[in-house]
Every structure is written in C-alpha cells, then in structure tokens.
Coordinates of C-alpha atoms and ligand atoms in Angstrom, one line a residue:
X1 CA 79.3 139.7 67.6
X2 CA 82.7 141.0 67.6
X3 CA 85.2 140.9 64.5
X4 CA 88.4 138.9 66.0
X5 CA 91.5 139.4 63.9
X6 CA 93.2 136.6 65.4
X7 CA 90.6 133.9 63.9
X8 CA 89.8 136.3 61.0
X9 CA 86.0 135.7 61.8
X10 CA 82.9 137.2 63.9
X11 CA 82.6 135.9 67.7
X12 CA 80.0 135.9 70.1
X13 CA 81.3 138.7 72.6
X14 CA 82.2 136.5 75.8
X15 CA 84.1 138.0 78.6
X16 CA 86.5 135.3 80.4
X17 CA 84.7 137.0 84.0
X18 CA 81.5 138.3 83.7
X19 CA 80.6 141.5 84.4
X20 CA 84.0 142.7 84.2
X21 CA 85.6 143.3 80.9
X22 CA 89.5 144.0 80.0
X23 CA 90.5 146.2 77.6
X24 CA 93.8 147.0 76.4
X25 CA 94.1 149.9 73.8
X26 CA 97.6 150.9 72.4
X27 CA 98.1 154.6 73.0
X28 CA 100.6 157.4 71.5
X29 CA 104.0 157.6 70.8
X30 CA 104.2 161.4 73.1
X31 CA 106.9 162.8 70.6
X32 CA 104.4 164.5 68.7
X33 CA 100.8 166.0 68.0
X34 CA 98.1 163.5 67.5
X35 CA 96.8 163.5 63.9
X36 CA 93.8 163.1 63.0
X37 CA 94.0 159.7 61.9
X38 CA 95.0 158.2 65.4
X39 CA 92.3 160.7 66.5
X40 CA 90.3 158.0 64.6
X41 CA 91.0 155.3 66.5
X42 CA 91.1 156.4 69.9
X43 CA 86.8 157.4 68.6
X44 CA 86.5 154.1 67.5
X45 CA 87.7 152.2 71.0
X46 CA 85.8 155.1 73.0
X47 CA 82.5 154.0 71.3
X48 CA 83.3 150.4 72.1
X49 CA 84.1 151.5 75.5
X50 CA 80.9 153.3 75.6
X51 CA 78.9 150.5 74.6
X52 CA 80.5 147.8 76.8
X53 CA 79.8 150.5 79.8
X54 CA 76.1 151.1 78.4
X55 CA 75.8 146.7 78.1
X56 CA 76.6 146.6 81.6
X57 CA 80.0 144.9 81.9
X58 CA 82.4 146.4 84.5
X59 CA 85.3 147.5 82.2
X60 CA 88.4 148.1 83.1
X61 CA 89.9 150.3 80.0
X62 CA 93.6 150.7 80.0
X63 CA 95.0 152.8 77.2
X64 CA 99.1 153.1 77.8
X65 CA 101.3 156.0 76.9
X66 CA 104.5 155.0 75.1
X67 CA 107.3 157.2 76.8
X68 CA 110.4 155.4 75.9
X69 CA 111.7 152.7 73.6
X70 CA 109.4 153.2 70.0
X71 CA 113.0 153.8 68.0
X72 CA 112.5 155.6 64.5
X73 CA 112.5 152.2 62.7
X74 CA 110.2 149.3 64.2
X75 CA 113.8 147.0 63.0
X76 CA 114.8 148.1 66.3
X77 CA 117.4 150.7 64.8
X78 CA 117.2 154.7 64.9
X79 CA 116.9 156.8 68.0
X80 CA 114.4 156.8 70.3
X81 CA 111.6 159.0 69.1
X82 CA 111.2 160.8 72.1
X83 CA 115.0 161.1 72.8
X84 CA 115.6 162.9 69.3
X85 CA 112.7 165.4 69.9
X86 CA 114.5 166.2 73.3
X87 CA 118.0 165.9 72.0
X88 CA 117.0 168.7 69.2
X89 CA 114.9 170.6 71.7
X90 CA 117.5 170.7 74.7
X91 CA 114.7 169.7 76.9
X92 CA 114.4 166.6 79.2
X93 CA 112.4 163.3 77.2
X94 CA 110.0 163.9 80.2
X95 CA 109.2 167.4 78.9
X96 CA 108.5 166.2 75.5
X97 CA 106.2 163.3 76.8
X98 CA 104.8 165.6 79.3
X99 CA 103.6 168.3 76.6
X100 CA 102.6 165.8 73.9
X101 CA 100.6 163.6 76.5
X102 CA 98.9 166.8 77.8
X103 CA 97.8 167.9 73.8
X104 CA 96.7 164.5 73.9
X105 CA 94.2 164.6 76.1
X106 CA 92.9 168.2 75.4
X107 CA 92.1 167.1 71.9
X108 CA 90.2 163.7 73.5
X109 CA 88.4 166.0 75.6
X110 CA 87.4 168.1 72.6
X111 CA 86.3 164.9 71.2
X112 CA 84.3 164.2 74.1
X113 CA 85.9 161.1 74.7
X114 CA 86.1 159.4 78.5
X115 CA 89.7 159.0 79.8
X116 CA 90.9 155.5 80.0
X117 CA 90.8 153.6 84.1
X118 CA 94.4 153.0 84.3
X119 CA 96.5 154.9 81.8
X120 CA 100.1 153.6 82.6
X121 CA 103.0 155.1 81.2
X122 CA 106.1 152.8 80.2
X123 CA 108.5 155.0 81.6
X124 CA 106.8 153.6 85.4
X125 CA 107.4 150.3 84.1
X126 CA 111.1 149.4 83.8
X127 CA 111.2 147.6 86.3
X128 CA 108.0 145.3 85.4
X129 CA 109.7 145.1 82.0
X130 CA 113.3 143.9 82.4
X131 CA 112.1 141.4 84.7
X132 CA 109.8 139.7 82.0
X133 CA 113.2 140.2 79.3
X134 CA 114.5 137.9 82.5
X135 CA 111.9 135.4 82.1
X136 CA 111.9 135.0 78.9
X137 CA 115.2 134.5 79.0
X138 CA 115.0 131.8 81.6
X139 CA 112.4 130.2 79.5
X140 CA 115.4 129.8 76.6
X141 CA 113.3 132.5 74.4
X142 CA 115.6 135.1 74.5
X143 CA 119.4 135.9 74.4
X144 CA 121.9 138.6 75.4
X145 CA 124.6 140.1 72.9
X146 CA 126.5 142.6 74.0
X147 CA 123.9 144.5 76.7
X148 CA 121.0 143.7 74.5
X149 CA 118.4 141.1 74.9
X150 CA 116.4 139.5 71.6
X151 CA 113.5 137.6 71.4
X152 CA 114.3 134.3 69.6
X153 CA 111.8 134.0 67.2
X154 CA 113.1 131.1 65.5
X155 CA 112.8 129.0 68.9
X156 CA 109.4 130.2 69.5
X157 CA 108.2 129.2 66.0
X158 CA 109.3 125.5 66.8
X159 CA 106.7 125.7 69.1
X160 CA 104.2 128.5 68.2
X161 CA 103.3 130.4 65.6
X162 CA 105.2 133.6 65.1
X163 CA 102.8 135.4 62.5
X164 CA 99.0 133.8 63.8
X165 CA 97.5 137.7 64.1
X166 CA 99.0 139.1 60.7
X167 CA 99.0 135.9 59.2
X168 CA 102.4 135.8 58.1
X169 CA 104.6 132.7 58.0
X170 CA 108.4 132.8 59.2
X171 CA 110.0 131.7 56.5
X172 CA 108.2 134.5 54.2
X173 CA 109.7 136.9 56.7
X174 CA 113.4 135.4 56.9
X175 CA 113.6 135.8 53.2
X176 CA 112.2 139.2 53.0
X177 CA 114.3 140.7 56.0
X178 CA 117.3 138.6 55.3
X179 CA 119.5 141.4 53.2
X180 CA 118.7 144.2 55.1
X181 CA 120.3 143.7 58.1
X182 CA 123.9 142.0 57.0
X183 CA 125.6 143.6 59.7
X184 CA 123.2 142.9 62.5
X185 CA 123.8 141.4 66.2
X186 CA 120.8 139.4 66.4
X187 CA 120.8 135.7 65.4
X188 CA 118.2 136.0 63.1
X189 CA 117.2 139.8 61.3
X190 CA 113.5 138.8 62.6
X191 CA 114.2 138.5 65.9
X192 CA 113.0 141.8 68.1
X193 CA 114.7 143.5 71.0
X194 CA 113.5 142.9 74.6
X195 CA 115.9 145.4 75.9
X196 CA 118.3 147.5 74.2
X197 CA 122.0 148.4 75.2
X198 CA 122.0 152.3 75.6
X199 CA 124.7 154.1 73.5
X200 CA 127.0 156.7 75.1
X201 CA 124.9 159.6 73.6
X202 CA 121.1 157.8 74.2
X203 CA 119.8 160.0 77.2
X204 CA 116.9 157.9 78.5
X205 CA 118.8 154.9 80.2
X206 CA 117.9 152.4 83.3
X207 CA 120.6 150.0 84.7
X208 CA 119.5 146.6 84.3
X209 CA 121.2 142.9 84.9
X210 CA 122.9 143.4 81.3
X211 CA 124.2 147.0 81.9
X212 CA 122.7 150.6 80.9
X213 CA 119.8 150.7 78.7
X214 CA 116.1 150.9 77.4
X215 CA 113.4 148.7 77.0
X216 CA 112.1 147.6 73.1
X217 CA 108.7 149.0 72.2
X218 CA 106.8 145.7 72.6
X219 CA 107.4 145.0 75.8
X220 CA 105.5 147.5 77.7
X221 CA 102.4 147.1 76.3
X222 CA 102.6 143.2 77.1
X223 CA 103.7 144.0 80.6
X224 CA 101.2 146.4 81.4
X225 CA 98.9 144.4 80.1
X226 CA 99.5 142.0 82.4
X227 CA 100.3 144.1 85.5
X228 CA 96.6 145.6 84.6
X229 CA 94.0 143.2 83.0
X230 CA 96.3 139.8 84.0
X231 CA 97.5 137.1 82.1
X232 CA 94.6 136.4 79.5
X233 CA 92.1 139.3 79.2
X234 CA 89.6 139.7 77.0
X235 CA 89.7 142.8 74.1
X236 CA 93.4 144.0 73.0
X237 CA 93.0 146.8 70.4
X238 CA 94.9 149.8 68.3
X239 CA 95.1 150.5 64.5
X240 CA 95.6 148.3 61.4
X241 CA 99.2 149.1 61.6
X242 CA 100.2 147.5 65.0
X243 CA 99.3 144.2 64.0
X244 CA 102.8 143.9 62.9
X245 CA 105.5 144.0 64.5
X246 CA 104.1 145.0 67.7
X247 CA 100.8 142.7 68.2
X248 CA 102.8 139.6 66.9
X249 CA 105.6 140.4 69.0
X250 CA 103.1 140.9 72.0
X251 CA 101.7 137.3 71.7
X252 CA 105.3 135.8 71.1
X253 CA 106.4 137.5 74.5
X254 CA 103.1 136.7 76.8
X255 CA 102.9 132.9 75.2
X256 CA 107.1 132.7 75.9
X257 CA 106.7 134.1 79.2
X258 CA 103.4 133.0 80.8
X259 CA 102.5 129.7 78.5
X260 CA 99.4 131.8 77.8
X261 CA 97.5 133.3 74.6
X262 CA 97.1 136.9 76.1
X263 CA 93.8 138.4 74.5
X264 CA 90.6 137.2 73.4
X265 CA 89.7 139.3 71.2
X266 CA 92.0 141.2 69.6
X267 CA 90.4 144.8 68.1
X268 CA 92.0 146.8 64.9
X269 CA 91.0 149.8 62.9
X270 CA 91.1 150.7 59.7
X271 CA 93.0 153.7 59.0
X272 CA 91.8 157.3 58.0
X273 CA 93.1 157.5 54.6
X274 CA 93.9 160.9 52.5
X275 CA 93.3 160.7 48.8
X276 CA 93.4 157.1 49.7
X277 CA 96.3 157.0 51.7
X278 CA 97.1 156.9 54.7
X279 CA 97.5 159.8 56.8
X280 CA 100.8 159.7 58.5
X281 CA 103.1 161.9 60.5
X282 CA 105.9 160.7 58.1
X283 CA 103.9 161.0 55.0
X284 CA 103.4 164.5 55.3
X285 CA 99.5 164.0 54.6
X286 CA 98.6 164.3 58.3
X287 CA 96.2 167.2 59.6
X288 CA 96.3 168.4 63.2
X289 CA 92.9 168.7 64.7
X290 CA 93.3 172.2 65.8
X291 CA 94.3 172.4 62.1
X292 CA 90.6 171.6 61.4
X293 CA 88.9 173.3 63.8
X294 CA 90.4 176.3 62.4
X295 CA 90.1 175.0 58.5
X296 CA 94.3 176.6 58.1
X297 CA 95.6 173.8 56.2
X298 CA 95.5 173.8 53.0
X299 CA 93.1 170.8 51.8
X300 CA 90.7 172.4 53.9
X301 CA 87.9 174.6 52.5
X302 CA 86.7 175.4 56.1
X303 CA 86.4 175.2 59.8
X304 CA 84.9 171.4 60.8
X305 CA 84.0 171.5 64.7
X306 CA 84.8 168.6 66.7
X307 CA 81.3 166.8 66.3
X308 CA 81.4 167.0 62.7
X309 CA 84.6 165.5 62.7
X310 CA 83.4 163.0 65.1
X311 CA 80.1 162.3 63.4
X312 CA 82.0 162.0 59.9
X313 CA 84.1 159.0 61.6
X314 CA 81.1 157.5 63.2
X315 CA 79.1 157.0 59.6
X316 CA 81.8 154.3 58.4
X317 CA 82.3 151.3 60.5
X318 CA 85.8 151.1 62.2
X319 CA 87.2 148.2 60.3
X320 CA 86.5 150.0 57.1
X321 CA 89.4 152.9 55.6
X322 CA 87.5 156.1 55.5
X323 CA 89.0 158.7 53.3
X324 CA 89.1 162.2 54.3
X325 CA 87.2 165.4 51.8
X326 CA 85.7 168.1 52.4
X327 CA 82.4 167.1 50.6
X328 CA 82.4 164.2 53.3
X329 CA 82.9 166.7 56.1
X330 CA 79.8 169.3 55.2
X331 CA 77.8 166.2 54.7
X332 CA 78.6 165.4 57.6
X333 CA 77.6 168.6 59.6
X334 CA 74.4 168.4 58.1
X335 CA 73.9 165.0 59.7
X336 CA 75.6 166.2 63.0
X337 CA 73.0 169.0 63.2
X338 CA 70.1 167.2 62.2
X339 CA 70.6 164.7 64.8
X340 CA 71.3 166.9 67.5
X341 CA 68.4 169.3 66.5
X342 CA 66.7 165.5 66.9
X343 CA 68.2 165.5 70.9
X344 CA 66.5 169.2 71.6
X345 CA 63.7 168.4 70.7
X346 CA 63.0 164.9 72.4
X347 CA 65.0 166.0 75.3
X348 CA 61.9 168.4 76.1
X349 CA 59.4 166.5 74.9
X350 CA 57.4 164.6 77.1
X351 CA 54.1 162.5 76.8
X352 CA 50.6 163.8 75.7
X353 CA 47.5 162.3 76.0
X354 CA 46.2 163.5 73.2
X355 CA 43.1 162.1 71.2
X356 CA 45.4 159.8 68.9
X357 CA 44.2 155.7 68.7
X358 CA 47.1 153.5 68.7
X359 CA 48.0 152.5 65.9
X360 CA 49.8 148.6 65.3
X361 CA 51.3 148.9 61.9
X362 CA 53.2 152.1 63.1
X363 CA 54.3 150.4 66.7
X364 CA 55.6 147.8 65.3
X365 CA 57.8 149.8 63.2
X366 CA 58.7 151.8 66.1
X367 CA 59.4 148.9 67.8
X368 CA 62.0 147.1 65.1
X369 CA 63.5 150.5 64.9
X370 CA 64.5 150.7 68.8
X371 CA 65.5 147.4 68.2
X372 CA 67.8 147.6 65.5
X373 CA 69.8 150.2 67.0
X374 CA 71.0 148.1 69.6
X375 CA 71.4 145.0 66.8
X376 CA 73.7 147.3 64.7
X377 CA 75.8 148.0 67.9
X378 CA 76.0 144.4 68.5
X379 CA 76.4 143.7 65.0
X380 CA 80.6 144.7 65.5
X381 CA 80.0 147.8 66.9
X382 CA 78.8 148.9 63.6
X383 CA 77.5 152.7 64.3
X384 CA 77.2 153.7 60.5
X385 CA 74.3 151.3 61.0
X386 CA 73.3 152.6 64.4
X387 CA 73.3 156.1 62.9
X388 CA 70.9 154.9 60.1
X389 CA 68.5 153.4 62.6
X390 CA 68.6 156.6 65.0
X391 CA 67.4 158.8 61.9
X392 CA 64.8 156.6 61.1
X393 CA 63.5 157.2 65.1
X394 CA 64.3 160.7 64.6
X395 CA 61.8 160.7 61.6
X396 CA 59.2 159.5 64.1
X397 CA 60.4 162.6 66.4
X398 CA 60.1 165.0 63.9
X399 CA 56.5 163.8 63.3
X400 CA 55.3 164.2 67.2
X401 CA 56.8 167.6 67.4
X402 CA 54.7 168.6 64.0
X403 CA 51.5 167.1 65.1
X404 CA 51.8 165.3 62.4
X405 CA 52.0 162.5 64.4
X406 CA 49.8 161.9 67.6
X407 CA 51.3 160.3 70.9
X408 CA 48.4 158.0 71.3
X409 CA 49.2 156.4 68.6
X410 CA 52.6 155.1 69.8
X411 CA 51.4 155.1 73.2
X412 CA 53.0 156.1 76.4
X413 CA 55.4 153.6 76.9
X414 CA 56.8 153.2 73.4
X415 CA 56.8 156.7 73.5
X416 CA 59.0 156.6 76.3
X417 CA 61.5 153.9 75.3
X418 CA 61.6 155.5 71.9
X419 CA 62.6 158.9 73.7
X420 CA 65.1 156.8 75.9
X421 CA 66.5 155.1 72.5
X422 CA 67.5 158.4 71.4
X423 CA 69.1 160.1 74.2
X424 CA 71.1 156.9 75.4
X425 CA 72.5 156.3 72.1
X426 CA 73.4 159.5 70.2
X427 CA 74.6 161.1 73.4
X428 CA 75.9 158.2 76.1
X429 CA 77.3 155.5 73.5
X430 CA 78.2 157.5 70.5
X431 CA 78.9 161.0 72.6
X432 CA 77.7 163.5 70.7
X433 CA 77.3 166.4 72.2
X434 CA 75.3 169.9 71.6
X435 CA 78.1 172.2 71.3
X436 CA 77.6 176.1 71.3
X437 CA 79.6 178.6 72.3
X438 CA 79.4 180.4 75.3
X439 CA 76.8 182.6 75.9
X440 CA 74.3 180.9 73.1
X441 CA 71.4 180.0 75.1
X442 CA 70.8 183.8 76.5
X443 CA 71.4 185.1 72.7
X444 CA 69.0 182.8 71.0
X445 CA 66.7 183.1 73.7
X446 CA 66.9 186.7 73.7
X447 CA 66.4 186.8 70.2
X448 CA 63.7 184.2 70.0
X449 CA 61.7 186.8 72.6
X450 CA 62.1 190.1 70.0
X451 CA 61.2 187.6 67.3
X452 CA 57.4 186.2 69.1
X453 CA 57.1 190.4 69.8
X454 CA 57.3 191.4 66.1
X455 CA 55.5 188.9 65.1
X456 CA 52.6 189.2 67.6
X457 CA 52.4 193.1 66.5
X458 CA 52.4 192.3 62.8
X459 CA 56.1 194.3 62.2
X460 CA 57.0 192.0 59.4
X461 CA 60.2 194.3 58.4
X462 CA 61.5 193.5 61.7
X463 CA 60.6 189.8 61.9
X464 CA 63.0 189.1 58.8
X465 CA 65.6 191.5 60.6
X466 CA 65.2 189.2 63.7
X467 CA 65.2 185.9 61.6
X468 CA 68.4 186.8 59.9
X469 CA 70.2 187.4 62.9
X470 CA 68.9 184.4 63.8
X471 CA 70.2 182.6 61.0
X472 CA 73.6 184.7 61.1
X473 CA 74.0 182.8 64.7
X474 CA 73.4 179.2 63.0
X475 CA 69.6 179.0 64.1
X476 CA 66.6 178.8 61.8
X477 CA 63.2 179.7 63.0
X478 CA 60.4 177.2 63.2
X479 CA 57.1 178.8 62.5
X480 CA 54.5 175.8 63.3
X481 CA 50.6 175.3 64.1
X482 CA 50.5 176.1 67.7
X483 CA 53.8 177.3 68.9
X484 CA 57.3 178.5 67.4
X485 CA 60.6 176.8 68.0
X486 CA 64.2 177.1 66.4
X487 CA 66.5 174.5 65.6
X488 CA 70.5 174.3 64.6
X489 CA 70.6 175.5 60.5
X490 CA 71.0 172.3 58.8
X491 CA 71.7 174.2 55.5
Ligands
AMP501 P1 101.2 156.0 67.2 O1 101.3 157.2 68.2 O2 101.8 156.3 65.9 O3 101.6 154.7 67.8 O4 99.6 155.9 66.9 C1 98.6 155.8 67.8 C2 97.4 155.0 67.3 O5 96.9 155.7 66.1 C3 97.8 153.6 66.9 O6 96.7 152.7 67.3 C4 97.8 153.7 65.4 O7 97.5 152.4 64.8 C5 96.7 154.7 65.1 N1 96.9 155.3 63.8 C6 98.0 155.9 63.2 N2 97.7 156.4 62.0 C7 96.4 156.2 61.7 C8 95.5 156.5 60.7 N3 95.8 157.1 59.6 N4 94.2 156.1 60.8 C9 93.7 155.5 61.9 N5 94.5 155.2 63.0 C10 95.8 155.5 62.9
ZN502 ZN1 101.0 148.6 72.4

C-alpha cells in the first residue's frame, strides 16, 4: 500500500507496465549546500527506490537537477537563485551548479545512497521546455505579455481543478494573492510563468519565439518527466513543500498540454523539523552534514557519523516530521551499532547441526517475524516498523551466537531465510552500511590476537590493558562459552 496524496488515501501499489516502474523525484536547487533536511528526503525516496528494486520492478528513477529558473520568490519575482550566487561570486551559473551538484552527490554517497538512472539537468532542456510553453499556448492555456508566457489558471480551472494535490480551491487563492501583486503583468496574481522575459542584467538567457529569456521553475520537471518516464507514469515525489506551487502547477501544465493526469502516485515527505520547525536554508536553522559529521555547529554536542544520521531518519516513517536532538541522535547510534553488530555476526554465521529438536512455538514466531518485515515495508514503506521487526530477528541472532539458542530448533531452512531476512533488509533496502575507518580490520584483529595470548597465559594486567584499547577503538570484547568475539561498543 502506498500513501497517494492526490486521493488523500492508501492504494494498492500498481504500476501502469509491469515490471517497470517510473519514478520522478524532485532534486536540488544547485545554488547551495544540501541541508540536512533535504538530505532527508532524498533517504526517504532511496529506500523506496531500494525496495521497488528489491520487489522486482524494473525502475527507472529519475531525480532532476534544477539549474535555472527557481527565482528567490516561488510568485515568480526575485533573481534566479543560481544567477545571484554567480552574479556575487563573478563566476559563471554553470560553476555554481557545477560545485553545488558535485557536494551533492558526495554527501549522497556518504549516505550510501544509489545515484538516480537518468539525472537530467534543466539547463539541457530549453529546448524541450519552450516548446511545451508553445503548446500550451496553442491549447488557449497560456498567454504572452511582453516576452513572458503565463499559465492561465483561471481557464484551466473551468475545466480542471487547479488545487486537487494541495487541496486548495481557486477562489481561496484569488482572494489571498489578490493584494500582493497590484502592479503585476499577469491576468490573474495566481497565474505562474511558463517562460520568463530575461532582464538586461539576468545572465542565464536562451532565445526563444517570444525573445531572450528563462524558463519558470515548473516547467522542467513536467517536461523531463515526460521526456523520461512519458506522459502518465507511475510515482512523482519530493518534500511536503513542493506540493504547492510546484506539484499543482506540474499537473495544470501536463493535463493543459497532453489531456493527461501525469502521475499515479504522487510521493511527499514530511519535513526534518528543528525545535519543531522546519529546517530551512532561509530560516537560519539548517545544519550542513559535514557540519555533523564533525559535531561544529553549535546545537551539536558531538560528531554523528553518516549511519547514525541515516538510521535516526529511518526510525520515523517518511510522512511523519521528525525533529532533530541530540538525545535522538545517540539513541540513535546505539541502534545503528546494535544492528550492525547484528549484520557481523549473521554475515559469518552459517548452519549447525547441532543436537537441538525443532521447536514449533519458536518457528512460528520466527516465521511471522520474517514476515512482517516485508509487511511493514509494504505497509507505505514504513521502515520505523521494518526496523522494529529486524531487532526482533536480531534477538533470535543474538541467541544462536550465545548458544543459547540451538539451530535445530529453527531448523536449516528457516535458519537460512532468517539469515537472508537480515542481510537483504538492513543492508540492500535500508543501506546500512559497516563503516570503519581505514585500517580497522588489521587493528582489531591485531589486537584481538594479543588479547587471546594474555589471556591464554593468565596475564590478567595485560588483558585489561588490551581490552581498553580495545574499547578506546569503539570495540568491546566478548568473552563467551566456547570462543571469544568483539562487537561495535553499543555504550
Ligand atoms: P530544494 O533544493 O530547496 O528544492 O530542496 C530539495 C528537496 O528537499 C525538496 O524535495 C524539498 O522538499 C526537500 N526539503 C527541503 N527542506 C526540507 C526539510 N526540512 N525536511 C525534509 N525535506 C526538505
Ligand atoms: Zn520538480
């Protein structure tokens, strides 16, 4: 089941051509850093991604860059974000998008997240763009003042309705926008630009049938939609805050051009919220993940790797705000830790036949916990559920690798599927990763050898000498029946 914000209700999760799947994810504005809070949602449509992938659909994930036209008021008035940064920088718009596209993907990467199929860039789409400004304009949706092209949106509404995704209704929106904009060229103060005249000063320009100009923000994500996934396709997504203007004004201009609802299913996030609101670039509440990683700002108490920021977002469901503290953050490295501690040790484990008798009570629990992973996935991609259900497996994990637990009593091939379970889910759909620095394995490894020394000749001085440089290095001995192990400190 899948959360549609269009109908406001859960949907069965049914792809207009089987196996293949298209997804169309809203991606940055390259004037600037990415914040932690679109860090969020770019997590969020990875795990989706992840779990469509894992399902077995053939997806096509295109995730745009937005290069020109987002101005520095969604009224369609300001200057072009990335223009001013250039303009104040004295460097080309293409450097700016260049270097905020490439911090972009480092910090995805340090996410772990996969890169997109197709990620177009609306700069390579001009063309594409004025041409469907021209349709809609032959379909007597749009009209030209002075080198600019608007949307109509009172026209569409005669026909359609402008406002079905954020549930707004027009004339609610003509009162509220009606003093602001006095002075305006448009017909109406809720119509949005298509294409916008370029000023003598605005440096990013294209000729076009109504002279020298830029395309409006919406446009290129409806376009490259279409260029990509085609007319209808089936999951459109990106945070809370697109729904309006720029989903409604995407619907307005596929239905106006093409006749055609464009998405299926149409995906938003909640937003990642600082002392319950939300973090923004123009708030001045936004932390830069490197900024975390290195715990220098100053509502930070510490460093938070990558996974623990990752895992922290993954234990609230995406639709939900989840508020940024510190007190969530160690919790949440505790959980990290104790889940990948979970992956080590199942990762080596294999089947024993040992002298355990299978047991039905405990296989059947075993069995409605492998299950219910994959429920809470399908339950809206709900992976503060899935995370619940993977440490209840882990608990069985914990058990075998005790000897508390025998393997005959789950039996070989639950034993198997339950080992599967855990690896495919906490590693291929959520992607969580071990992470360690370089040159870990030798160390611990090297240590773990003087440790089994001391201990085998008695030298208990040096045992605790060992085990606290153990511990110094984030690794706690496991001293157990038969064997000795370590795992990641938890504490
Ligand atoms: P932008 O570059 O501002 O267009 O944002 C890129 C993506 O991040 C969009 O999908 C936004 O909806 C999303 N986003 C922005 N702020 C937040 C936030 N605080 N929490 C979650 N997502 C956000
Ligand atoms: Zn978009």
């Amino acid at each position: 089941m899948v959360y549609n914000s269009l109908s406001g209700k859960k949907e069965v999760f049914e792809p207009l051509n089987p196996p293949f799947v298209g997804m169309y994810v809203c991606g940055p504005t390259v004037y600037s850093d990415v914040h932690l809070g679109n860090v969020r949602t770019f997590v969020s449509f990875d795990v989706i991604y992840r779990y469509l992938l894992h399902l077995g659909y053939k997806v096509r994930y295109v995730r745009n860059i937005t290069d020109v036209g987002h101005l520095e008021n969604d009224a369609d008035e300001g200057e072009d974000k990335i223009g001013k940064k250039a303009r104040l920088e004295n460097l080309e718009p293409m450097e700016i998008a260049q270097r905020y596209a490439n911090g972009f993907h480092e910090v995805l990467q340090q996410f772990n997240l996969l890169p997109p199929s197709i990620e177009p860039a609306a700069t390579g789409h001009i063309v594409e763009q004025i041409a469907m400004a021209q349709k809609l304009l032959d379909n007597g949706l749009a009209y030209e003042v002075n080198g600019s092209v608007y949307f109509d949106v009172t026209k569409y509404n005669q026909n359609h309705h402008y406002g079905k995704l954020s549930k707004r209704n027009i004339e609610e929106m003509m009162e509220s926008g009606r003093e602001l904009a006095a002075q305006d060229e448009k017909r109406n103060p809720i119509d949005f630009a298509l294409w916008k005249k370029a000023s003598p000063v605005h440096i990013m320009r294209w000729p076009s049938p109504w002279g020298e100009g830029f395309p409006g923000w919406h446009l290129e994500c409806s376009v490259m939609g279409q260029k990509y996934l085609g007319e209808t396709f089936d999951i459109h997504g990106g945070g809370m805050d697109l729904k309006f203007p720029h989903h409604e004004c995407e619907i307005a201009q596929s239905v106006g051009a093409y006749g055609k609802d464009p998405v299926r299913y149409w995906l938003h996030t909640n937003m990642l919220t600082v002392n319950g609101q939300k973090m923004s670039k123009s708030l001045g509440n936004s932390f830069l993940p490197h900024e975390l990683f290195a715990g220098s700002h100053p509502l930070l108490d510490e460093a938070y790797s990558p996974m623990t920021v990752k895992f922290f977002m993954l234990q609230s469901h995406y639709s939900s705000t989840l508020d940024f503290s510190n007190e969530a953050l160690k919790a949440a490295r505790k959980g990290y830790k104790r889940m990948i501690n979970g992956l080590r040790v199942i990762r080596k484990m294999t089947w024993q036949d040992d002298d355990g008798q299978p047991n039905e009570a405990l296989q059947n629990q075993v069995e409605k916990q492998i299950a219910a992973c994959t429920s809470a996935m399908n339950d809206d991609f709900n992976t503060a559920l899935t995370i619940g259900q993977l440490f209840n497996l882990l608990k069985k994990i914990n058990s075998l690798h005790s000897g508390q637990l025998k393997f005959g009593e789950l039996g070989e091939d639950l034993f198997n599927r339950l080992k599967q379970t855990y690896m495919t889910f906490v590693e291929d759909i959520l992607g969580l990763i071990e992470e360690k620095p370089a040159g870990f394995d030798e160390l611990v490894e090297a240590l773990m050898t003087l440790y089994r020394e001391a201990k085998h000749a008695k030298d208990w001085p040096r045992v605790d000498e060992i085990r606290a440089a153990l511990k110094e290095n984030g690794v706690v001995v496991k001293d157990m029946k038969d064997k000795i192990d370590w795992a990641y400190d938890e504490s």
